[in-house]
Amino acid sequence: MPPQPTHCAICSSPFIPGQRYLIDWWGNVFCEKHLQEYPTCSACRRLVCQRLTGGGVTYPDGRLMCQRCRATAVDTKQQAKPVVEAIAPQLYQWGLRFNGLILKIAVEDGLTIAQHHGQIDPNSRGQLLGYIGRTTERRGNQERRIVNGITVLSGLPQEFFEGTVVHELGHAWLYLAKVDNLPRWQEEGFCNLLAYIYHKERPTPEARWEVKRLEDDPDPIYGEGFRRVRALFKKHGFGKALNYTFYNRCFPPE
Ligand SMILES: [Zn+2]
Ligand SMILES: [Zn+2]
Ligand SMILES: [Zn+2]
C-alpha cells in the first residue's frame, strides 16, 4: 500500500486525520477545496496551478493548456511532420495500407477548425480535433479516391496529437477502402480503437493516460462505440477483422 499522504500537493498544508482529500489520475493528493479554486487542463485534466503544472495558458479558442502539456505541444506543421512520418509505418505494420493517401499534415487552431465545420468530421464531442481532406476523381465509371492531407488541432501535447493523427488515419483508411456505410459508432469506434492500440504499445505515463481516457469515455459514440468495436475486433482477431472489413466493406458480426 502506498504511504498515507501527509501534505497537500497544492497548498502543502498537513492533512488532519479524517480530512477528505482527492487524488488525481497522476497521483497528486490535494485538499478537496482546490477543485473549486483551480480549473483543469483540457488535455491532462490536472488542476492548473503553480505547484502541479507550473501554471498554464489559455489558447485563443478558449482551451486551457497546462505548462506540462505545453512542453510537448505541437503548434506548427514543421513540428508535426516528423511525428506523423514516424506514425505511418506503425499502421502499415498492423496491416493498414493507404493507397491514395498524400501524407500532408496541417495544424490549425480551434477557431479556424470551427470555421471548416461544415466539411469536417468532428472527432470528439465539443472539440473538433481533426479532419481529413477527401477527393473523389471520376473518369467514366472509374472512381479514384484520394486523401490529400490531415489537419489536426494545434497545441495538443504530443501524445494526444499522435493519437489524433492515428484516429484521422483510421478515417482515411476507411474512406480509401470505400467502407462507406458504417454506423457512426462503428466508424468513430474503429478510429479510436487504432488510437487506443497505438497508445497501449507505448510505455509513457502520457500514453497510459490516453488509454485511460478512451477506456473511461462515457460518450455513446466515441466511448461506448469504441469499446464495442474493440470487443468485436478482439473476438475475430485484429488482422482478420480488418481483412473482413476491407473485402466486405462492413465489420464482421458482433
Ligand atoms: Zn491544499
Ligand atoms: Zn495538462
Ligand atoms: Zn473521427
PDB file of C-alpha atoms and ligand atoms in Angstrom:
ATOM      1  CA  MET A   1       0.000   0.000   0.000  1.00  0.00           C
ATOM      2  CA  PRO A   2       1.321   3.494  -0.773  1.00  0.00           C
ATOM      3  CA  PRO A   3       2.192   5.552   2.286  1.00  0.00           C
ATOM      4  CA  GLN A   4      -0.604   7.682   3.675  1.00  0.00           C
ATOM      5  CA  PRO A   5      -0.198  11.175   2.198  1.00  0.00           C
ATOM      6  CA  THR A   6       0.643  13.726   4.839  1.00  0.00           C
ATOM      7  CA  HIS A   7       0.591  17.012   2.949  1.00  0.00           C
ATOM      8  CA  CYS A   8      -1.448  18.618   0.210  1.00  0.00           C
ATOM      9  CA  ALA A   9       0.433  18.694  -3.087  1.00  0.00           C
ATOM     10  CA  ILE A  10      -1.014  22.112  -3.878  1.00  0.00           C
ATOM     11  CA  CYS A  11      -1.012  24.152  -0.659  1.00  0.00           C
ATOM     12  CA  SER A  12       1.366  21.997   1.434  1.00  0.00           C
ATOM     13  CA  SER A  13      -0.925  22.097   4.456  1.00  0.00           C
ATOM     14  CA  PRO A  14      -0.777  18.896   6.501  1.00  0.00           C
ATOM     15  CA  PHE A  15      -3.783  16.624   6.331  1.00  0.00           C
ATOM     16  CA  ILE A  16      -5.545  16.158   9.625  1.00  0.00           C
ATOM     17  CA  PRO A  17      -6.992  12.723  10.406  1.00  0.00           C
ATOM     18  CA  GLY A  18     -10.419  12.312   8.864  1.00  0.00           C
ATOM     19  CA  GLN A  19      -9.953  15.159   6.394  1.00  0.00           C
ATOM     20  CA  ARG A  20     -11.201  14.488   2.895  1.00  0.00           C
ATOM     21  CA  TYR A  21      -8.640  14.732   0.161  1.00  0.00           C
ATOM     22  CA  LEU A  22      -8.629  13.941  -3.526  1.00  0.00           C
ATOM     23  CA  ILE A  23      -6.171  12.057  -5.712  1.00  0.00           C
ATOM     24  CA  ASP A  24      -5.965  12.844  -9.405  1.00  0.00           C
ATOM     25  CA  TRP A  25      -5.085  10.277 -12.049  1.00  0.00           C
ATOM     26  CA  TRP A  26      -1.424  11.325 -11.885  1.00  0.00           C
ATOM     27  CA  GLY A  27      -1.180  10.560  -8.174  1.00  0.00           C
ATOM     28  CA  ASN A  28      -1.340  14.112  -6.847  1.00  0.00           C
ATOM     29  CA  VAL A  29      -3.092  14.245  -3.486  1.00  0.00           C
ATOM     30  CA  PHE A  30      -4.735  17.501  -2.520  1.00  0.00           C
ATOM     31  CA  CYS A  31      -7.420  19.159  -0.363  1.00  0.00           C
ATOM     32  CA  GLU A  32     -10.916  18.822  -1.762  1.00  0.00           C
ATOM     33  CA  LYS A  33     -11.419  22.605  -1.807  1.00  0.00           C
ATOM     34  CA  HIS A  34      -8.842  23.118  -4.590  1.00  0.00           C
ATOM     35  CA  LEU A  35     -11.237  21.528  -7.046  1.00  0.00           C
ATOM     36  CA  GLN A  36     -13.277  24.737  -6.839  1.00  0.00           C
ATOM     37  CA  GLU A  37     -10.239  27.009  -6.857  1.00  0.00           C
ATOM     38  CA  TYR A  38      -8.428  25.854  -9.973  1.00  0.00           C
ATOM     39  CA  PRO A  39      -9.562  24.942 -13.486  1.00  0.00           C
ATOM     40  CA  THR A  40      -8.491  21.682 -15.110  1.00  0.00           C
ATOM     41  CA  CYS A  41      -6.171  21.306 -18.082  1.00  0.00           C
ATOM     42  CA  SER A  42      -8.100  20.466 -21.245  1.00  0.00           C
ATOM     43  CA  ALA A  43      -5.589  17.737 -22.124  1.00  0.00           C
ATOM     44  CA  CYS A  44      -4.316  16.055 -18.946  1.00  0.00           C
ATOM     45  CA  ARG A  45      -7.096  17.098 -16.525  1.00  0.00           C
ATOM     46  CA  ARG A  46      -4.603  18.155 -13.868  1.00  0.00           C
ATOM     47  CA  LEU A  47      -5.625  21.181 -11.801  1.00  0.00           C
ATOM     48  CA  VAL A  48      -3.821  24.072 -13.423  1.00  0.00           C
ATOM     49  CA  CYS A  49      -1.827  25.777 -10.671  1.00  0.00           C
ATOM     50  CA  GLN A  50       1.780  26.666  -9.995  1.00  0.00           C
ATOM     51  CA  ARG A  51       2.593  23.638  -7.877  1.00  0.00           C
ATOM     52  CA  LEU A  52       1.147  20.903 -10.082  1.00  0.00           C
ATOM     53  CA  THR A  53       1.645  22.235 -13.581  1.00  0.00           C
ATOM     54  CA  GLY A  54       3.653  25.459 -13.379  1.00  0.00           C
ATOM     55  CA  GLY A  55       0.519  27.300 -14.403  1.00  0.00           C
ATOM     56  CA  GLY A  56      -0.977  27.243 -17.857  1.00  0.00           C
ATOM     57  CA  VAL A  57      -2.120  29.244 -20.845  1.00  0.00           C
ATOM     58  CA  THR A  58      -5.481  29.823 -22.450  1.00  0.00           C
ATOM     59  CA  TYR A  59      -5.500  29.483 -26.224  1.00  0.00           C
ATOM     60  CA  PRO A  60      -7.468  31.965 -28.375  1.00  0.00           C
ATOM     61  CA  ASP A  61     -10.099  29.258 -28.931  1.00  0.00           C
ATOM     62  CA  GLY A  62     -10.668  29.025 -25.177  1.00  0.00           C
ATOM     63  CA  ARG A  63      -8.826  25.811 -24.364  1.00  0.00           C
ATOM     64  CA  LEU A  64      -6.790  25.837 -21.191  1.00  0.00           C
ATOM     65  CA  MET A  65      -3.441  24.064 -21.511  1.00  0.00           C
ATOM     66  CA  CYS A  66      -1.156  23.479 -18.543  1.00  0.00           C
ATOM     67  CA  GLN A  67       2.576  24.115 -18.853  1.00  0.00           C
ATOM     68  CA  ARG A  68       3.369  20.404 -18.596  1.00  0.00           C
ATOM     69  CA  CYS A  69       1.264  19.779 -21.681  1.00  0.00           C
ATOM     70  CA  ARG A  70       2.643  22.915 -23.331  1.00  0.00           C
ATOM     71  CA  ALA A  71       6.136  21.432 -23.008  1.00  0.00           C
ATOM     72  CA  THR A  72       5.425  18.911 -25.786  1.00  0.00           C
ATOM     73  CA  ALA A  73       2.684  20.801 -27.619  1.00  0.00           C
ATOM     74  CA  VAL A  74       2.620  20.549 -31.398  1.00  0.00           C
ATOM     75  CA  ASP A  75       1.907  24.019 -32.769  1.00  0.00           C
ATOM     76  CA  THR A  76       3.284  24.028 -36.288  1.00  0.00           C
ATOM     77  CA  LYS A  77       3.403  21.958 -39.436  1.00  0.00           C
ATOM     78  CA  GLN A  78       7.186  21.771 -39.050  1.00  0.00           C
ATOM     79  CA  GLN A  79       6.831  20.182 -35.622  1.00  0.00           C
ATOM     80  CA  ALA A  80       4.079  17.855 -36.818  1.00  0.00           C
ATOM     81  CA  LYS A  81       5.797  16.464 -39.903  1.00  0.00           C
ATOM     82  CA  PRO A  82       8.432  14.173 -38.331  1.00  0.00           C
ATOM     83  CA  VAL A  83       5.921  12.955 -35.766  1.00  0.00           C
ATOM     84  CA  VAL A  84       3.441  11.960 -38.435  1.00  0.00           C
ATOM     85  CA  GLU A  85       6.136  10.352 -40.563  1.00  0.00           C
ATOM     86  CA  ALA A  86       7.049   8.135 -37.627  1.00  0.00           C
ATOM     87  CA  ILE A  87       3.439   7.077 -37.066  1.00  0.00           C
ATOM     88  CA  ALA A  88       2.518   5.911 -40.559  1.00  0.00           C
ATOM     89  CA  PRO A  89       4.937   2.914 -40.675  1.00  0.00           C
ATOM     90  CA  GLN A  90       3.376   1.563 -37.490  1.00  0.00           C
ATOM     91  CA  LEU A  91      -0.040   1.459 -39.076  1.00  0.00           C
ATOM     92  CA  TYR A  92       1.400  -0.371 -42.089  1.00  0.00           C
ATOM     93  CA  GLN A  93       2.675  -2.925 -39.605  1.00  0.00           C
ATOM     94  CA  TRP A  94      -0.839  -3.521 -38.339  1.00  0.00           C
ATOM     95  CA  GLY A  95      -1.941  -4.276 -41.881  1.00  0.00           C
ATOM     96  CA  LEU A  96      -3.397  -0.902 -42.816  1.00  0.00           C
ATOM     97  CA  ARG A  97      -2.483   0.099 -46.364  1.00  0.00           C
ATOM     98  CA  PHE A  98      -3.183   3.565 -47.683  1.00  0.00           C
ATOM     99  CA  ASN A  99      -3.392   3.525 -51.427  1.00  0.00           C
ATOM    100  CA  GLY A 100      -4.133   7.123 -52.388  1.00  0.00           C
ATOM    101  CA  LEU A 101      -3.008   8.840 -49.217  1.00  0.00           C
ATOM    102  CA  ILE A 102      -0.989  12.011 -49.549  1.00  0.00           C
ATOM    103  CA  LEU A 103       0.521  12.328 -46.122  1.00  0.00           C
ATOM    104  CA  LYS A 104       0.362  16.075 -45.877  1.00  0.00           C
ATOM    105  CA  ILE A 105      -0.173  17.461 -42.420  1.00  0.00           C
ATOM    106  CA  ALA A 106      -1.578  20.778 -41.297  1.00  0.00           C
ATOM    107  CA  VAL A 107      -2.242  22.127 -37.837  1.00  0.00           C
ATOM    108  CA  GLU A 108      -4.991  24.668 -37.250  1.00  0.00           C
ATOM    109  CA  ASP A 109      -6.206  26.476 -34.174  1.00  0.00           C
ATOM    110  CA  GLY A 110      -9.654  25.746 -32.847  1.00  0.00           C
ATOM    111  CA  LEU A 111     -11.208  28.867 -34.358  1.00  0.00           C
ATOM    112  CA  THR A 112     -10.049  28.015 -37.872  1.00  0.00           C
ATOM    113  CA  ILE A 113     -11.134  24.395 -37.481  1.00  0.00           C
ATOM    114  CA  ALA A 114     -14.558  25.554 -36.316  1.00  0.00           C
ATOM    115  CA  GLN A 115     -14.917  27.653 -39.488  1.00  0.00           C
ATOM    116  CA  HIS A 116     -14.393  24.484 -41.526  1.00  0.00           C
ATOM    117  CA  HIS A 117     -17.006  22.715 -39.508  1.00  0.00           C
ATOM    118  CA  GLY A 118     -19.337  22.285 -42.439  1.00  0.00           C
ATOM    119  CA  GLN A 119     -16.946  19.995 -44.314  1.00  0.00           C
ATOM    120  CA  ILE A 120     -15.330  18.189 -41.498  1.00  0.00           C
ATOM    121  CA  ASP A 121     -15.740  15.149 -39.437  1.00  0.00           C
ATOM    122  CA  PRO A 122     -15.680  16.149 -35.806  1.00  0.00           C
ATOM    123  CA  ASN A 123     -13.567  13.664 -33.961  1.00  0.00           C
ATOM    124  CA  SER A 124     -14.709  14.423 -30.492  1.00  0.00           C
ATOM    125  CA  ARG A 125     -17.792  15.892 -28.882  1.00  0.00           C
ATOM    126  CA  GLY A 126     -17.378  19.537 -28.020  1.00  0.00           C
ATOM    127  CA  GLN A 127     -13.943  19.893 -29.506  1.00  0.00           C
ATOM    128  CA  LEU A 128     -13.017  19.276 -33.098  1.00  0.00           C
ATOM    129  CA  LEU A 129      -9.670  17.563 -33.017  1.00  0.00           C
ATOM    130  CA  GLY A 130      -9.030  16.952 -36.664  1.00  0.00           C
ATOM    131  CA  TYR A 131     -10.272  16.097 -40.115  1.00  0.00           C
ATOM    132  CA  ILE A 132      -9.092  14.651 -43.401  1.00  0.00           C
ATOM    133  CA  GLY A 133      -9.345  16.132 -46.905  1.00  0.00           C
ATOM    134  CA  ARG A 134     -11.148  13.779 -49.290  1.00  0.00           C
ATOM    135  CA  THR A 135     -11.428  13.917 -53.051  1.00  0.00           C
ATOM    136  CA  THR A 136     -13.023  11.548 -55.480  1.00  0.00           C
ATOM    137  CA  GLU A 137     -11.936  11.657 -59.108  1.00  0.00           C
ATOM    138  CA  ARG A 138     -14.207  10.133 -61.687  1.00  0.00           C
ATOM    139  CA  ARG A 139     -13.210   9.092 -65.183  1.00  0.00           C
ATOM    140  CA  GLY A 140     -16.074   7.342 -66.931  1.00  0.00           C
ATOM    141  CA  ASN A 141     -17.173   4.819 -64.394  1.00  0.00           C
ATOM    142  CA  GLN A 142     -13.726   4.607 -62.797  1.00  0.00           C
ATOM    143  CA  GLU A 143     -13.588   6.156 -59.385  1.00  0.00           C
ATOM    144  CA  ARG A 144     -10.349   7.094 -57.706  1.00  0.00           C
ATOM    145  CA  ARG A 145     -10.252   8.287 -54.123  1.00  0.00           C
ATOM    146  CA  ILE A 146      -7.565  10.471 -52.648  1.00  0.00           C
ATOM    147  CA  VAL A 147      -6.952  11.699 -49.131  1.00  0.00           C
ATOM    148  CA  ASN A 148      -4.992  14.865 -49.669  1.00  0.00           C
ATOM    149  CA  GLY A 149      -3.994  15.666 -46.154  1.00  0.00           C
ATOM    150  CA  ILE A 150      -4.759  15.521 -42.474  1.00  0.00           C
ATOM    151  CA  THR A 151      -5.485  18.548 -40.350  1.00  0.00           C
ATOM    152  CA  VAL A 152      -5.097  18.403 -36.589  1.00  0.00           C
ATOM    153  CA  LEU A 153      -5.971  20.905 -33.898  1.00  0.00           C
ATOM    154  CA  SER A 154      -2.887  22.865 -32.875  1.00  0.00           C
ATOM    155  CA  GLY A 155      -1.379  22.995 -29.416  1.00  0.00           C
ATOM    156  CA  LEU A 156      -2.104  19.437 -28.302  1.00  0.00           C
ATOM    157  CA  PRO A 157       0.559  17.735 -26.196  1.00  0.00           C
ATOM    158  CA  GLN A 158       2.483  15.287 -28.362  1.00  0.00           C
ATOM    159  CA  GLU A 159       0.928  12.000 -27.209  1.00  0.00           C
ATOM    160  CA  PHE A 160      -2.594  13.437 -27.654  1.00  0.00           C
ATOM    161  CA  PHE A 161      -1.563  14.833 -31.043  1.00  0.00           C
ATOM    162  CA  GLU A 162      -0.260  11.425 -32.120  1.00  0.00           C
ATOM    163  CA  GLY A 163      -3.462   9.685 -31.066  1.00  0.00           C
ATOM    164  CA  THR A 164      -5.436  12.242 -33.056  1.00  0.00           C
ATOM    165  CA  VAL A 165      -3.307  11.603 -36.148  1.00  0.00           C
ATOM    166  CA  VAL A 166      -3.841   7.851 -35.789  1.00  0.00           C
ATOM    167  CA  HIS A 167      -7.588   8.418 -35.379  1.00  0.00           C
ATOM    168  CA  GLU A 168      -7.701  10.508 -38.559  1.00  0.00           C
ATOM    169  CA  LEU A 169      -5.644   7.912 -40.418  1.00  0.00           C
ATOM    170  CA  GLY A 170      -8.394   5.467 -39.435  1.00  0.00           C
ATOM    171  CA  HIS A 171     -10.930   7.654 -41.272  1.00  0.00           C
ATOM    172  CA  ALA A 172      -8.521   7.856 -44.201  1.00  0.00           C
ATOM    173  CA  TRP A 173      -8.216   4.067 -44.351  1.00  0.00           C
ATOM    174  CA  LEU A 174     -11.993   3.535 -44.251  1.00  0.00           C
ATOM    175  CA  TYR A 175     -12.530   6.151 -46.949  1.00  0.00           C
ATOM    176  CA  LEU A 176      -9.835   4.777 -49.264  1.00  0.00           C
ATOM    177  CA  ALA A 177     -11.133   1.227 -48.729  1.00  0.00           C
ATOM    178  CA  LYS A 178     -14.628   2.501 -49.626  1.00  0.00           C
ATOM    179  CA  VAL A 179     -16.078   1.324 -46.359  1.00  0.00           C
ATOM    180  CA  ASP A 180     -18.805   3.918 -46.586  1.00  0.00           C
ATOM    181  CA  ASN A 181     -21.816   2.801 -44.664  1.00  0.00           C
ATOM    182  CA  LEU A 182     -20.673   2.068 -41.177  1.00  0.00           C
ATOM    183  CA  PRO A 183     -22.904   3.363 -38.417  1.00  0.00           C
ATOM    184  CA  ARG A 184     -21.201   6.288 -36.695  1.00  0.00           C
ATOM    185  CA  TRP A 185     -20.370   4.370 -33.539  1.00  0.00           C
ATOM    186  CA  GLN A 186     -18.523   1.820 -35.674  1.00  0.00           C
ATOM    187  CA  GLU A 187     -16.558   4.384 -37.684  1.00  0.00           C
ATOM    188  CA  GLU A 188     -15.536   6.536 -34.706  1.00  0.00           C
ATOM    189  CA  GLY A 189     -15.132   3.447 -32.538  1.00  0.00           C
ATOM    190  CA  PHE A 190     -12.738   1.958 -35.095  1.00  0.00           C
ATOM    191  CA  CYS A 191     -10.678   5.157 -35.316  1.00  0.00           C
ATOM    192  CA  ASN A 192     -10.484   5.312 -31.533  1.00  0.00           C
ATOM    193  CA  LEU A 193      -9.518   1.629 -31.425  1.00  0.00           C
ATOM    194  CA  LEU A 194      -6.494   2.421 -33.599  1.00  0.00           C
ATOM    195  CA  ALA A 195      -5.522   5.300 -31.303  1.00  0.00           C
ATOM    196  CA  TYR A 196      -6.020   3.017 -28.320  1.00  0.00           C
ATOM    197  CA  ILE A 197      -3.732   0.324 -29.745  1.00  0.00           C
ATOM    198  CA  TYR A 198      -1.163   2.980 -30.583  1.00  0.00           C
ATOM    199  CA  HIS A 199      -1.111   4.411 -27.051  1.00  0.00           C
ATOM    200  CA  LYS A 200      -1.262   0.968 -25.489  1.00  0.00           C
ATOM    201  CA  GLU A 201       2.039  -0.030 -27.122  1.00  0.00           C
ATOM    202  CA  ARG A 202       3.867   2.914 -25.610  1.00  0.00           C
ATOM    203  CA  PRO A 203       5.340   2.906 -22.111  1.00  0.00           C
ATOM    204  CA  THR A 204       4.977   6.536 -21.013  1.00  0.00           C
ATOM    205  CA  PRO A 205       2.581   7.905 -18.364  1.00  0.00           C
ATOM    206  CA  GLU A 206       1.118  10.188 -21.044  1.00  0.00           C
ATOM    207  CA  ALA A 207       0.301   7.184 -23.227  1.00  0.00           C
ATOM    208  CA  ARG A 208      -1.301   5.390 -20.286  1.00  0.00           C
ATOM    209  CA  TRP A 209      -3.375   8.469 -19.615  1.00  0.00           C
ATOM    210  CA  GLU A 210      -4.658   8.478 -23.212  1.00  0.00           C
ATOM    211  CA  VAL A 211      -5.549   4.773 -22.880  1.00  0.00           C
ATOM    212  CA  LYS A 212      -7.453   5.518 -19.709  1.00  0.00           C
ATOM    213  CA  ARG A 213      -9.264   8.432 -21.304  1.00  0.00           C
ATOM    214  CA  LEU A 214     -10.532   6.195 -24.103  1.00  0.00           C
ATOM    215  CA  GLU A 215     -11.448   3.363 -21.750  1.00  0.00           C
ATOM    216  CA  ASP A 216     -13.448   5.665 -19.477  1.00  0.00           C
ATOM    217  CA  ASP A 217     -15.060   7.902 -22.110  1.00  0.00           C
ATOM    218  CA  PRO A 218     -18.818   7.875 -21.378  1.00  0.00           C
ATOM    219  CA  ASP A 219     -19.731   9.146 -24.858  1.00  0.00           C
ATOM    220  CA  PRO A 220     -22.107   6.725 -26.636  1.00  0.00           C
ATOM    221  CA  ILE A 221     -20.217   7.047 -29.943  1.00  0.00           C
ATOM    222  CA  TYR A 222     -16.568   7.694 -29.060  1.00  0.00           C
ATOM    223  CA  GLY A 223     -16.552   5.770 -25.775  1.00  0.00           C
ATOM    224  CA  GLU A 224     -19.222   3.067 -25.925  1.00  0.00           C
ATOM    225  CA  GLY A 225     -18.734   2.703 -29.678  1.00  0.00           C
ATOM    226  CA  PHE A 226     -15.002   2.258 -29.199  1.00  0.00           C
ATOM    227  CA  ARG A 227     -15.466  -0.421 -26.552  1.00  0.00           C
ATOM    228  CA  ARG A 228     -17.903  -2.335 -28.742  1.00  0.00           C
ATOM    229  CA  VAL A 229     -15.554  -2.179 -31.733  1.00  0.00           C
ATOM    230  CA  ARG A 230     -12.666  -3.257 -29.505  1.00  0.00           C
ATOM    231  CA  ALA A 231     -14.663  -6.310 -28.354  1.00  0.00           C
ATOM    232  CA  LEU A 232     -15.608  -7.100 -31.935  1.00  0.00           C
ATOM    233  CA  PHE A 233     -12.036  -6.880 -33.237  1.00  0.00           C
ATOM    234  CA  LYS A 234     -10.821  -8.914 -30.276  1.00  0.00           C
ATOM    235  CA  LYS A 235     -13.376 -11.632 -30.941  1.00  0.00           C
ATOM    236  CA  HIS A 236     -12.340 -12.056 -34.578  1.00  0.00           C
ATOM    237  CA  GLY A 237      -8.680 -11.097 -34.203  1.00  0.00           C
ATOM    238  CA  PHE A 238      -7.497  -7.697 -35.392  1.00  0.00           C
ATOM    239  CA  GLY A 239      -5.991  -8.811 -38.713  1.00  0.00           C
ATOM    240  CA  LYS A 240      -8.968 -10.975 -39.645  1.00  0.00           C
ATOM    241  CA  ALA A 241     -11.485  -8.316 -38.707  1.00  0.00           C
ATOM    242  CA  LEU A 242      -9.551  -5.769 -40.758  1.00  0.00           C
ATOM    243  CA  ASN A 243      -9.456  -8.084 -43.780  1.00  0.00           C
ATOM    244  CA  TYR A 244     -13.136  -8.818 -43.436  1.00  0.00           C
ATOM    245  CA  THR A 245     -13.849  -5.092 -43.347  1.00  0.00           C
ATOM    246  CA  PHE A 246     -11.715  -4.479 -46.422  1.00  0.00           C
ATOM    247  CA  TYR A 247     -13.392  -7.174 -48.535  1.00  0.00           C
ATOM    248  CA  ASN A 248     -16.964  -6.807 -47.268  1.00  0.00           C
ATOM    249  CA  ARG A 249     -16.984  -3.061 -46.609  1.00  0.00           C
ATOM    250  CA  CYS A 250     -18.570  -3.656 -43.255  1.00  0.00           C
ATOM    251  CA  PHE A 251     -17.450  -5.067 -39.912  1.00  0.00           C
ATOM    252  CA  PRO A 252     -17.812  -8.751 -39.081  1.00  0.00           C
ATOM    253  CA  PRO A 253     -20.784  -9.564 -36.825  1.00  0.00           C
ATOM    254  CA  GLU A 254     -20.535  -8.724 -33.136  1.00  0.00           C
TER     255      GLU A 254
HETATM  256 ZN    ZN B   1      -4.422  22.008  -0.134  1.00  0.00          ZN
HETATM  257 ZN    ZN B   2      -2.064  19.421 -18.970  1.00  0.00          ZN
HETATM  258 ZN    ZN B   3     -13.385  10.676 -36.034  1.00  0.00          ZN
END
